[in-house]
Coordinates of C-alpha atoms in Angstrom, one line a residue:
M1 CA 0.0 0.0 0.0
R2 CA 2.8 2.4 0.8
F3 CA 4.3 1.8 -2.6
A4 CA 0.9 2.5 -4.3
R5 CA 0.4 5.7 -2.3
G6 CA 3.9 6.8 -3.2
V7 CA 3.3 6.2 -6.9
W8 CA 0.0 8.1 -6.7
R9 CA 1.7 11.0 -5.0
L10 CA 4.4 11.0 -7.6
L11 CA 1.8 11.0 -10.4
V12 CA -0.2 13.8 -8.7
G13 CA 3.0 15.8 -8.3
I14 CA 3.9 15.4 -12.0
K15 CA 0.3 16.4 -13.0
D16 CA 0.5 19.5 -10.8
G17 CA 3.9 20.4 -12.2
L18 CA 2.7 20.1 -15.8
V19 CA -0.4 22.1 -15.0
L20 CA 1.8 24.8 -13.4
L21 CA 4.1 24.7 -16.4
F22 CA 1.3 25.0 -18.9
M23 CA -0.2 27.9 -16.9
L24 CA 3.1 29.7 -16.9
L25 CA 3.5 29.2 -20.7
F26 CA -0.1 30.3 -21.3
F27 CA 0.3 33.5 -19.3
A28 CA 3.7 34.2 -20.8
A29 CA 2.2 33.9 -24.3
L30 CA -0.8 36.0 -23.3
F31 CA 1.5 38.7 -21.9
A32 CA 3.5 38.7 -25.2
V33 CA 0.4 39.1 -27.2
L34 CA -1.0 41.9 -25.0
T35 CA 2.2 43.9 -25.1
A36 CA 2.7 43.4 -28.8
R37 CA 3.3 46.5 -30.8
P38 CA 3.8 47.0 -34.5
S39 CA 7.4 46.3 -35.4
P40 CA 9.6 48.9 -37.0
A41 CA 10.8 46.0 -39.3
Q42 CA 7.5 46.4 -41.0
V43 CA 8.5 49.8 -42.4
R44 CA 9.2 49.4 -46.2
E45 CA 10.3 51.7 -48.9
G46 CA 7.3 52.9 -50.9
A47 CA 4.0 54.5 -49.9
L48 CA 2.9 55.5 -46.4
L49 CA -0.7 54.1 -46.4
L50 CA -3.1 55.9 -44.1
E51 CA -6.3 53.9 -43.8
L52 CA -8.3 56.3 -41.8
D53 CA -11.2 54.0 -41.0
G54 CA -12.5 55.9 -38.0
T55 CA -12.5 59.4 -36.5
V56 CA -9.8 61.9 -35.7
V57 CA -9.8 62.9 -32.0
E58 CA -7.7 64.9 -29.6
E59 CA -7.4 61.9 -27.2
R60 CA -8.3 58.3 -27.8
S61 CA -11.0 56.8 -25.5
R62 CA -10.2 53.7 -23.6
I63 CA -12.2 50.6 -24.6
D64 CA -14.3 49.1 -21.9
P65 CA -13.7 45.4 -22.4
F66 CA -17.1 44.2 -21.1
Q67 CA -19.1 46.7 -23.1
A68 CA -17.0 46.1 -26.2
L69 CA -17.4 42.3 -26.1
I70 CA -21.2 42.4 -25.7
A71 CA -21.9 45.4 -28.0
A72 CA -23.7 44.7 -31.3
E73 CA -21.0 46.5 -33.3
A74 CA -17.3 47.1 -33.0
P75 CA -16.1 50.4 -31.4
V76 CA -15.1 53.2 -33.8
R77 CA -11.4 53.4 -34.3
E78 CA -9.9 56.7 -33.2
F79 CA -6.8 58.5 -34.5
E80 CA -5.1 61.1 -32.4
A81 CA -4.6 64.3 -34.4
R82 CA -1.1 65.0 -33.1
D83 CA 0.1 61.5 -34.0
L84 CA -1.3 61.8 -37.6
V85 CA 0.5 65.1 -38.0
R86 CA 3.7 63.7 -36.6
A87 CA 3.5 60.7 -38.9
I88 CA 2.9 62.8 -42.0
D89 CA 5.6 65.3 -41.2
A90 CA 8.1 62.4 -40.8
A91 CA 7.0 61.0 -44.2
A92 CA 7.9 64.4 -45.8
T93 CA 11.5 64.1 -44.9
D94 CA 12.1 60.3 -44.8
E95 CA 13.6 58.9 -48.0
R96 CA 11.9 55.6 -47.5
V97 CA 8.5 57.2 -48.2
T98 CA 8.0 58.2 -51.8
A99 CA 4.2 58.9 -51.6
V100 CA 1.4 59.2 -49.1
V101 CA -1.9 57.4 -49.8
L102 CA -5.1 58.4 -48.0
D103 CA -7.8 55.7 -47.9
L104 CA -10.9 57.6 -46.9
D105 CA -13.5 54.9 -47.7
R106 CA -14.5 54.5 -44.1
F107 CA -13.4 57.8 -42.7
L108 CA -15.9 59.1 -40.2
G109 CA -14.6 62.7 -39.8
G110 CA -13.2 64.9 -37.2
G111 CA -13.1 68.5 -35.9
Q112 CA -12.3 71.3 -38.3
V113 CA -9.2 72.4 -36.4
H114 CA -7.8 68.8 -36.4
L115 CA -8.5 68.3 -40.1
Q116 CA -6.9 71.6 -41.1
S117 CA -3.7 70.7 -39.1
I118 CA -3.5 67.4 -40.9
G119 CA -4.1 69.1 -44.2
E120 CA -1.3 71.4 -43.6
A121 CA 1.0 68.5 -42.9
L122 CA -0.1 67.0 -46.2
D123 CA 0.9 70.3 -47.9
R124 CA 4.4 69.9 -46.4
V125 CA 4.6 66.4 -48.0
R126 CA 3.7 67.9 -51.4
A127 CA 6.2 70.7 -50.8
A128 CA 8.9 68.0 -50.5
D129 CA 7.9 66.8 -54.1
K130 CA 6.1 63.7 -52.9
P131 CA 2.7 63.0 -54.2
V132 CA -0.4 62.6 -52.0
L133 CA -3.2 60.5 -53.4
A134 CA -6.7 60.1 -51.9
F135 CA -9.4 57.5 -52.6
A136 CA -13.0 57.1 -51.4
T137 CA -16.3 55.7 -52.7
A138 CA -18.0 58.9 -51.4
Y139 CA -16.9 62.2 -50.0
Y140 CA -18.5 64.6 -47.6
D141 CA -17.5 67.7 -45.8
D142 CA -14.8 66.3 -43.5
S143 CA -13.3 64.0 -46.1
I144 CA -13.4 66.7 -48.8
L145 CA -11.5 69.1 -46.4
L146 CA -8.8 66.4 -45.9
A147 CA -8.7 65.2 -49.5
S148 CA -8.5 68.7 -50.9
H149 CA -4.8 68.8 -49.8
A150 CA -4.0 65.7 -52.0
S151 CA -2.3 66.1 -55.3
E152 CA -4.8 63.5 -56.8
I153 CA -8.3 62.8 -55.6
W154 CA -9.8 59.6 -56.8
M155 CA -13.4 58.4 -56.4
D156 CA -15.3 55.3 -57.4
P157 CA -17.5 56.0 -60.5
L158 CA -20.5 54.7 -58.5
G159 CA -19.8 57.0 -55.6
G160 CA -20.4 60.7 -55.1
A161 CA -19.8 63.8 -53.1
A162 CA -22.1 65.8 -50.9
I163 CA -21.4 69.1 -49.0
A164 CA -23.8 69.9 -46.2
G165 CA -22.0 72.7 -44.4
P166 CA -22.4 73.3 -40.6
G167 CA -25.7 73.6 -38.9
G168 CA -29.1 71.8 -39.2
H169 CA -32.1 71.1 -37.0
Q170 CA -32.2 69.7 -33.5
P171 CA -35.2 68.4 -31.5
Y172 CA -37.0 70.6 -28.9
F173 CA -38.9 68.7 -26.3
G174 CA -40.9 71.5 -24.6
G175 CA -44.2 70.6 -26.1
L176 CA -43.7 66.9 -25.5
L177 CA -42.8 67.4 -21.9
D178 CA -46.0 69.6 -21.5
R179 CA -48.1 66.8 -23.0
L180 CA -46.5 64.3 -20.6
N181 CA -47.0 66.7 -17.7
I182 CA -43.3 66.6 -16.9
N183 CA -42.0 69.8 -15.4
A184 CA -38.4 70.5 -16.6
R185 CA -37.2 72.9 -14.0
V186 CA -34.5 75.1 -15.5
Y187 CA -32.0 77.2 -13.5
R188 CA -29.6 79.3 -15.6
V189 CA -27.8 82.5 -16.1
G190 CA -27.2 83.9 -19.6
T191 CA -29.4 85.2 -22.3
Y192 CA -27.6 83.1 -24.8
K193 CA -27.2 80.0 -22.6
S194 CA -29.3 77.9 -25.0
A195 CA -28.3 74.5 -23.7
V196 CA -31.6 74.4 -21.7
E197 CA -33.9 75.4 -24.6
P198 CA -34.5 71.9 -25.9
F199 CA -36.2 71.1 -22.6
T200 CA -38.3 74.2 -22.3
R201 CA -39.2 75.3 -25.8
S202 CA -40.6 73.9 -29.0
S203 CA -38.3 76.0 -31.2
M204 CA -35.1 78.0 -31.1
S205 CA -35.1 81.4 -29.4
E206 CA -34.2 84.5 -31.4
E207 CA -31.1 85.1 -29.2
S208 CA -29.9 81.5 -29.9
R209 CA -30.6 81.9 -33.6
E210 CA -28.7 85.1 -33.7
N211 CA -25.7 83.5 -32.0
Y212 CA -25.5 80.4 -34.0
T213 CA -26.2 82.1 -37.3
A214 CA -23.0 84.1 -36.7
L215 CA -21.0 81.1 -35.4
Y216 CA -21.9 78.7 -38.2
G217 CA -21.5 81.4 -40.8
A218 CA -17.9 82.0 -39.6
L219 CA -17.1 78.2 -39.5
W220 CA -18.6 77.8 -43.0
E221 CA -16.5 80.7 -44.4
E222 CA -13.3 79.2 -42.9
W223 CA -14.1 75.8 -44.3
Q224 CA -14.7 77.2 -47.8
A225 CA -11.5 79.3 -47.6
H226 CA -9.4 76.3 -46.7
V227 CA -10.8 74.1 -49.5
K228 CA -10.6 76.8 -52.1
K229 CA -7.0 77.6 -51.2
A230 CA -6.1 73.9 -51.5
R231 CA -8.0 73.5 -54.8
P232 CA -8.3 76.9 -56.6
A233 CA -10.2 75.5 -59.6
L234 CA -12.9 74.1 -57.4
Q235 CA -16.4 75.2 -58.3
L236 CA -17.7 75.2 -54.8
D237 CA -20.7 77.4 -55.3
T238 CA -22.0 75.1 -58.0
A239 CA -22.1 72.2 -55.6
T240 CA -23.5 74.1 -52.6
R241 CA -25.9 76.8 -53.7
D242 CA -28.2 74.6 -55.8
P243 CA -27.2 71.0 -55.3
V244 CA -30.3 69.7 -57.1
A245 CA -29.5 71.6 -60.3
W246 CA -25.8 70.5 -59.9
V247 CA -26.7 66.8 -59.8
R248 CA -29.5 67.0 -62.5
A249 CA -27.0 68.6 -64.8
A250 CA -25.0 65.4 -64.6
N251 CA -28.2 63.3 -65.2
G252 CA -28.2 62.2 -61.6
D253 CA -24.7 60.8 -61.8
F254 CA -23.0 61.9 -58.5
G255 CA -19.6 60.9 -59.8
T256 CA -19.8 62.9 -63.0
A257 CA -21.2 65.9 -61.0
A258 CA -18.3 65.7 -58.5
K259 CA -15.7 65.7 -61.2
A260 CA -17.3 68.5 -63.1
A261 CA -17.2 70.7 -60.0
G262 CA -13.6 69.8 -59.4
L263 CA -14.3 68.0 -56.1
V264 CA -12.4 65.0 -57.5
D265 CA -9.8 64.6 -60.2
T266 CA -10.3 61.0 -61.5
L267 CA -13.2 58.6 -61.5
G268 CA -11.8 55.1 -61.2
S269 CA -12.2 51.8 -59.3
R270 CA -10.0 50.7 -56.4
A271 CA -7.9 48.5 -58.8
E272 CA -7.3 51.4 -61.1
F273 CA -6.3 53.6 -58.2
D274 CA -3.9 51.0 -57.0
A275 CA -2.4 50.7 -60.5
R276 CA -1.8 54.5 -60.4
V277 CA 0.0 54.2 -57.1
V278 CA 2.1 51.4 -58.6
E279 CA 3.2 53.8 -61.4
L280 CA 4.5 56.2 -58.7
V281 CA 6.1 53.9 -56.2
G282 CA 6.6 50.6 -58.1
E283 CA 5.3 47.1 -57.7
D284 CA 5.4 45.1 -54.5
A285 CA 7.9 42.3 -55.1
W286 CA 6.6 40.5 -52.0
S287 CA 3.0 40.2 -53.2
N288 CA 1.3 38.1 -55.9
E289 CA -1.8 40.3 -55.8
P290 CA -2.4 42.4 -58.9
D291 CA -1.5 46.1 -58.7
A292 CA 0.0 45.6 -55.2
Y293 CA 2.5 48.3 -54.2
P294 CA 5.0 48.4 -51.3
S295 CA 3.6 50.3 -48.4
T296 CA 3.9 50.9 -44.7
G297 CA 0.8 51.1 -42.5
Y298 CA 0.1 53.8 -40.0
D299 CA 0.7 51.8 -36.8
A300 CA 4.1 50.4 -38.0
W301 CA 5.2 53.8 -39.2
L302 CA 4.3 55.5 -35.9
A303 CA 6.1 52.8 -33.9
D304 CA 9.2 53.3 -36.0
L305 CA 9.3 57.1 -35.2
G306 CA 10.0 56.6 -31.5
E307 CA 9.8 59.5 -29.0
D308 CA 12.0 62.6 -28.6
T309 CA 13.4 62.8 -25.1
A310 CA 16.2 65.4 -25.6
G311 CA 16.3 68.6 -23.6
G312 CA 13.9 70.1 -21.1
A313 CA 10.4 68.6 -20.6
I314 CA 7.3 70.6 -21.5
G315 CA 4.3 69.0 -19.9
V316 CA 1.1 68.7 -21.9
V317 CA -2.1 67.8 -20.2
T318 CA -5.2 67.0 -22.3
V319 CA -8.7 68.0 -21.4
A320 CA -10.8 66.3 -24.0
G321 CA -14.5 65.4 -24.1
E322 CA -17.2 66.4 -21.7
I323 CA -15.9 67.4 -18.2
V324 CA -17.3 65.1 -15.6
D325 CA -16.7 64.4 -11.9
G326 CA -14.5 61.4 -11.1
D327 CA -11.9 59.3 -12.9
A328 CA -13.6 59.0 -16.3
G329 CA -11.4 58.9 -19.4
P330 CA -9.3 59.2 -21.4
G331 CA -11.6 60.6 -24.1
T332 CA -13.8 62.0 -21.4
A333 CA -12.4 64.7 -19.1
G334 CA -12.7 63.2 -15.6
G335 CA -11.9 66.0 -13.2
T336 CA -10.3 63.8 -10.6
R337 CA -8.2 61.8 -13.1
I338 CA -6.8 64.9 -14.8
A339 CA -6.1 66.6 -11.5
D340 CA -4.3 63.5 -10.3
L341 CA -2.2 63.5 -13.5
L342 CA -1.2 67.1 -12.9
D343 CA -0.4 66.5 -9.2
E344 CA 1.8 63.5 -10.1
A345 CA 3.6 65.7 -12.6
L346 CA 4.6 68.1 -9.8
D347 CA 7.3 65.7 -8.9
H348 CA 8.7 65.9 -12.4
D349 CA 11.1 68.6 -13.5
L350 CA 8.7 70.3 -16.0
K351 CA 10.0 73.5 -17.4
A352 CA 6.5 74.7 -18.6
L353 CA 3.0 73.4 -18.9
V354 CA 0.6 73.4 -21.9
V355 CA -3.1 72.8 -21.3
R356 CA -4.6 71.3 -24.5
V357 CA -8.4 71.8 -24.4
D358 CA -10.9 70.1 -26.7
S359 CA -14.0 70.2 -24.6
P360 CA -17.5 71.7 -24.5
G361 CA -17.3 71.8 -20.7
G362 CA -19.5 70.1 -18.2
S363 CA -19.4 69.8 -14.5
V364 CA -18.5 73.1 -12.7
L365 CA -17.0 71.1 -9.8
A366 CA -14.8 69.0 -12.1
S367 CA -13.8 72.1 -14.1
E368 CA -12.7 73.9 -10.9
E369 CA -10.8 70.8 -9.7
I370 CA -8.8 70.9 -12.9
R371 CA -8.3 74.6 -12.7
R372 CA -6.9 74.4 -9.2
A373 CA -4.5 71.6 -10.2
I374 CA -3.2 73.8 -13.0
L375 CA -2.7 76.7 -10.5
R376 CA -0.5 74.4 -8.4
H377 CA 1.9 74.2 -11.3
K378 CA 1.7 77.9 -11.9
A379 CA 2.6 78.5 -8.3
R380 CA 5.9 76.8 -9.0
G381 CA 6.8 79.8 -11.3
I382 CA 6.6 77.9 -14.6
P383 CA 4.9 79.4 -17.7
V384 CA 1.4 78.0 -18.5
A385 CA 0.0 78.1 -22.0
V386 CA -3.4 77.0 -23.2
S387 CA -4.0 75.5 -26.6
M388 CA -7.6 75.3 -27.8
A389 CA -8.5 72.7 -30.4
N390 CA -11.9 72.4 -32.0
V391 CA -13.9 73.5 -29.0
A392 CA -13.0 75.0 -25.6
A393 CA -16.3 76.4 -24.4
S394 CA -18.0 76.9 -21.1
G395 CA -16.2 74.6 -18.7
G396 CA -13.6 74.2 -21.4
Y397 CA -12.9 77.9 -21.0
W398 CA -13.2 77.7 -17.2
V399 CA -10.1 75.4 -17.2
A400 CA -8.3 77.8 -19.5
T401 CA -8.4 80.7 -17.2
P402 CA -5.1 80.0 -15.4
G403 CA -3.2 80.3 -18.7
D404 CA -0.6 83.0 -19.2
R405 CA -1.3 82.9 -22.9
I406 CA -4.3 81.4 -24.8
F407 CA -3.8 80.0 -28.3
A408 CA -6.7 79.1 -30.6
E409 CA -7.5 78.7 -34.3
P410 CA -10.1 80.8 -36.3
E411 CA -12.3 77.6 -36.4
T412 CA -12.2 77.0 -32.6
I413 CA -15.5 77.3 -30.8
T414 CA -15.1 79.0 -27.5
G415 CA -16.8 81.3 -25.0
S416 CA -20.2 80.1 -23.7
I417 CA -19.5 81.7 -20.4
G418 CA -22.7 80.7 -18.5
I419 CA -24.1 78.1 -16.1
F420 CA -27.3 76.1 -15.9
A421 CA -29.0 73.1 -14.4
V422 CA -32.0 71.1 -15.4
L423 CA -34.1 69.1 -13.0
P424 CA -37.3 67.3 -14.1
T425 CA -40.1 66.8 -11.6
F426 CA -43.3 64.8 -12.0
E427 CA -45.9 66.4 -9.7
N428 CA -48.2 67.3 -12.6
L429 CA -48.0 63.7 -14.0
A430 CA -48.7 62.3 -10.6
S431 CA -51.7 64.5 -10.1
E432 CA -53.1 63.5 -13.4
W433 CA -53.0 59.9 -12.2
G434 CA -54.7 60.7 -8.9
V435 CA -51.6 60.7 -6.7
G436 CA -51.7 63.3 -4.0
F437 CA -49.0 64.5 -1.6
D438 CA -49.5 65.7 2.0
G439 CA -47.6 65.7 5.2
V440 CA -46.0 67.9 7.9
R441 CA -42.8 70.0 7.5
T442 CA -40.7 71.4 10.3
T443 CA -38.8 73.6 7.8
P444 CA -39.3 74.7 4.2
L445 CA -36.7 72.1 3.2
S446 CA -38.2 69.1 5.0
G447 CA -38.8 66.2 2.6
Q448 CA -37.0 68.0 -0.2
P449 CA -36.0 67.4 -2.8
D450 CA -39.1 65.6 -4.0
I451 CA -39.1 65.0 -7.7
I452 CA -42.5 63.3 -7.6
G453 CA -44.3 65.7 -5.4
G454 CA -42.5 68.8 -6.7
L455 CA -40.0 71.3 -5.2
T456 CA -41.0 74.0 -2.8
P457 CA -40.5 77.6 -3.8
E458 CA -37.7 77.8 -1.3
V459 CA -35.8 75.0 -3.0
D460 CA -36.4 76.7 -6.4
A461 CA -35.0 79.9 -5.0
I462 CA -32.0 78.2 -3.5
L463 CA -31.1 76.4 -6.7
Q464 CA -31.4 79.6 -8.8
A465 CA -29.3 81.5 -6.3
S466 CA -26.6 78.8 -6.4
I467 CA -26.5 79.1 -10.2
E468 CA -26.2 82.9 -10.1
D469 CA -23.4 82.6 -7.6
G470 CA -21.6 80.1 -9.8
Y471 CA -21.9 82.5 -12.8
R472 CA -20.4 85.3 -10.7
D473 CA -17.5 83.0 -9.9
F474 CA -17.1 82.3 -13.6
L475 CA -17.1 86.0 -14.4
A476 CA -14.5 86.7 -11.7
R477 CA -12.1 84.0 -13.0
V478 CA -12.3 85.1 -16.6
A479 CA -11.9 88.8 -15.5
R480 CA -8.7 88.1 -13.5
S481 CA -7.4 85.9 -16.4
R482 CA -8.0 88.4 -19.2
G483 CA -7.5 91.7 -17.4
L484 CA -11.1 92.8 -17.7
T485 CA -13.8 93.8 -15.3
P486 CA -16.6 91.3 -14.4
A487 CA -19.0 93.7 -16.1
E488 CA -17.0 93.6 -19.3
V489 CA -16.9 89.8 -19.2
D490 CA -20.6 89.7 -18.6
R491 CA -21.2 91.7 -21.8
I492 CA -19.3 89.0 -23.9
G493 CA -20.6 86.2 -21.7
Q494 CA -24.2 85.4 -21.0
G495 CA -23.6 82.0 -22.5
R496 CA -22.8 83.4 -26.0
V497 CA -20.6 81.1 -28.2
W498 CA -17.8 82.6 -30.3
D499 CA -15.6 81.4 -33.1
G500 CA -11.9 81.8 -32.6
G501 CA -11.6 84.8 -34.8
A502 CA -14.2 86.8 -32.9
A503 CA -12.9 85.5 -29.6
R504 CA -9.5 87.0 -30.4
Q505 CA -11.0 90.3 -31.2
I506 CA -12.9 90.5 -27.9
G507 CA -10.0 89.4 -25.8
L508 CA -10.9 85.8 -24.9
V509 CA -7.9 84.5 -27.0
D510 CA -4.4 86.0 -27.3
Q511 CA -3.2 84.7 -30.6
Y512 CA -3.8 82.2 -33.4
G513 CA -1.8 79.0 -33.3
G514 CA -2.0 75.3 -32.7
L515 CA -0.5 73.0 -30.1
D516 CA 3.1 73.3 -31.5
D517 CA 2.8 77.1 -31.3
A518 CA 1.7 76.9 -27.7
M519 CA 4.6 74.5 -26.8
A520 CA 7.1 76.7 -28.6
W521 CA 5.9 79.8 -26.8
A522 CA 6.0 78.0 -23.4
A523 CA 9.6 76.7 -24.1
D524 CA 10.7 80.2 -25.1
Q525 CA 9.2 81.6 -21.9
A526 CA 11.1 78.9 -19.9
G527 CA 14.3 80.0 -21.6
L528 CA 14.8 76.9 -23.7
A529 CA 16.3 77.0 -27.1
D530 CA 14.4 75.6 -30.1
D531 CA 16.1 72.2 -30.1
A532 CA 16.5 72.0 -26.3
W533 CA 13.0 70.7 -25.2
H534 CA 10.6 67.9 -25.8
P535 CA 6.9 67.4 -25.0
V536 CA 5.7 65.0 -22.2
Y537 CA 2.1 64.1 -22.6
L538 CA 0.7 63.4 -19.1
G539 CA -1.1 60.1 -18.9
A540 CA 0.0 59.0 -22.4
D541 CA 1.6 55.9 -21.0
D542 CA -1.5 54.8 -19.1
E543 CA -3.1 52.8 -21.9
G544 CA -3.4 49.3 -20.7
T545 CA -2.0 46.4 -22.7
Y546 CA -5.5 44.7 -22.7
D547 CA -6.7 47.9 -24.5
T548 CA -4.2 47.3 -27.3
L549 CA -5.3 43.7 -27.7
L550 CA -9.0 44.7 -27.7
R551 CA -8.4 47.2 -30.4
Q552 CA -6.6 44.6 -32.6
W553 CA -9.4 42.1 -32.1
L554 CA -12.4 44.4 -32.4
L555 CA -11.2 47.0 -34.9
E556 CA -9.4 44.7 -37.4
D557 CA -12.5 42.5 -37.6
D558 CA -14.7 45.4 -38.4
T559 CA -16.1 44.7 -41.9
E560 CA -18.4 47.7 -42.3
A561 CA -19.3 48.1 -46.0
R562 CA -17.8 51.1 -47.9
P563 CA -20.5 53.8 -47.9
D564 CA -21.9 55.5 -51.1
V565 CA -23.8 58.8 -51.0
A566 CA -27.0 57.1 -49.9
A567 CA -25.1 55.4 -47.1
L568 CA -23.6 58.7 -46.0
F569 CA -27.1 60.2 -45.6
A570 CA -28.2 57.0 -43.7
R571 CA -25.3 57.4 -41.4
R572 CA -26.4 61.0 -40.7
E573 CA -29.9 59.8 -39.8
R574 CA -28.4 57.2 -37.5
D575 CA -26.3 59.9 -35.8
A576 CA -29.4 62.1 -35.5
A577 CA -31.2 59.2 -33.7
A578 CA -28.2 58.8 -31.4
S579 CA -28.2 62.5 -30.7
L580 CA -31.9 62.4 -29.9
A581 CA -31.4 59.6 -27.4
A582 CA -28.4 61.5 -25.9
D583 CA -30.6 64.6 -25.4
I584 CA -33.3 62.5 -23.5
E585 CA -30.6 60.8 -21.5
R586 CA -29.1 64.1 -20.6
L587 CA -32.4 65.4 -19.2
L588 CA -32.4 62.5 -16.8
T589 CA -28.7 62.5 -15.8
V590 CA -27.6 66.1 -15.3
R591 CA -25.3 66.2 -12.3
G592 CA -25.1 69.5 -10.4
M593 CA -24.2 72.9 -11.9
Q594 CA -23.2 72.6 -15.6
A595 CA -20.9 74.9 -17.5
L596 CA -21.6 73.1 -20.8
C597 CA -22.0 74.1 -24.4
L598 CA -24.6 71.6 -25.4
E599 CA -24.7 72.7 -29.0
C600 CA -21.0 72.3 -29.5
P601 CA -20.1 69.3 -31.7
S602 CA -18.4 67.1 -29.0
A603 CA -21.3 67.6 -26.5
K604 CA -23.9 65.7 -28.4
R605 CA -23.2 62.4 -26.6
P606 CA -23.1 62.6 -22.9
A607 CA -20.3 61.0 -21.0
R608 CA -21.1 57.7 -19.4
V609 CA -20.9 58.0 -15.6
P610 CA -22.2 55.8 -12.9
S611 CA -25.9 56.3 -12.3
E612 CA -27.3 57.3 -8.9
G613 CA -30.6 58.2 -7.5
W614 CA -32.3 61.6 -7.9
L615 CA -32.0 62.3 -4.1
T616 CA -28.2 61.7 -4.3
R617 CA -27.9 63.9 -7.3
L618 CA -29.7 66.8 -5.8
A619 CA -28.0 66.4 -2.5
R620 CA -24.7 66.6 -4.3
F621 CA -26.0 69.7 -6.2
L622 CA -27.1 71.4 -3.0
G623 CA -23.7 70.6 -1.6
T624 CA -22.0 72.7 -4.3

């Protein structure tokens, strides 16, 4: 028996050892896959192929593994604008790259400031005598803006082009809420603070119409100016003033119409486009595919570039997306997360700080948390610059107030200095269904807030007073920052939204320029020579390895069909439906005082934050 037990123990020990060995090998292999990055060995002489199958953003969102795996569709791929510019600029001077190819078939767009900066980088490639070729089945505003900087624009003959311009309609729920007997209680300051109008009106107010007519008019003029400069022969008026006549003149053939207007240069299939690239860069000796050309993909090219670490460090903190309380992000500006990044950087030897803002604002508390963290850097005596991207409005401007100098582009949307809150109550609906409310109060606040029975006049007055006090705080911060009086800020405030050109004229912005200009100014103020500094993007190394693997799995398997013009319009309808759902969700999830430009492009989809009860929400609100 002893022998048998000994043999059994030996077998069990061998089994356990093998299990442990296989587990170690499994986790080692998993770690290798998770930490995999594109290899610089993949860089080849030929074309730099930029397959922009997604959106251009300021900061990539982190993929939630659970939501991503159970979602009905793959998450949208995101390209950081600064990385695209860096990749294209490197291609302009690298002898291995003889052409740049833009595949815009599944391009989903980006902000006007981002696209213009990428376009300028493409201009630098062409200035280096290297061709830039673009291909898509269908083009629209954003892809046209990008493709206009190409030396050759190709389009599938069965495709087309459509230019919509900024603006459009949005839903107003005032009449619906009245029919449902839902009382949307609005607390705001600002004649032009129109973020609350969808919940209280059935149409746009005249003040809001005046504001956005001027804003969209300025953005449209900038868009046209950039495209016409890139393509002087373009007949833009033909395609925009009477699009029906334009298409009918081509017998309904969108492709012929686009070429006649100069929106594209050549109508040809993907195979014909590839054959044209082969003429420029040569055939791919490693491939048996017809019309294959040697190319380097975006990820491999970016990995090959590496990072510059020479000289003094200029810290860059990114405030991108809606500003919310807590640790949300990247891609959403969680106030606590960004403040923690800034506080951790206090231990680093930063020579200057640049605050890059691409946000419509959001929570007042979170905006103030970020502002205070920036001030802790400023207290160390280092220069602080603010660089505004597509939008830096409301709370996005709040976090900009500590800056010594504010940079923006003419297309930047900024201002919206105002505060609001919306709180729905259901006392009218309850009464309609025969629900009454009665009881004993010891103070006017007893039993409050009561979203079913309604708020007392005292609570209404307290909430409005809190909003007015928050607005005075906003005015004071802007006044100190810009060297104005609160009364002067109030005249350009009141929730009014400004384009970058107007903002510079009224003193909300110091000068035109992008992120590179802001960093160069900060370095100069810190006493650093042109080649004696490098940027350090705070939080850029926090992307988890599982996030990399999820992107490879989910995004590479995305097989969405190439869109034609009809599909582009269908996508706009889908986006409109998503915006409608977002507006309804926002009505039910507003958290405390909001310094938010709801009409600004990046505000249409509310940030996902943990839900909590109405009593907790209003208790937090009253606590502000």
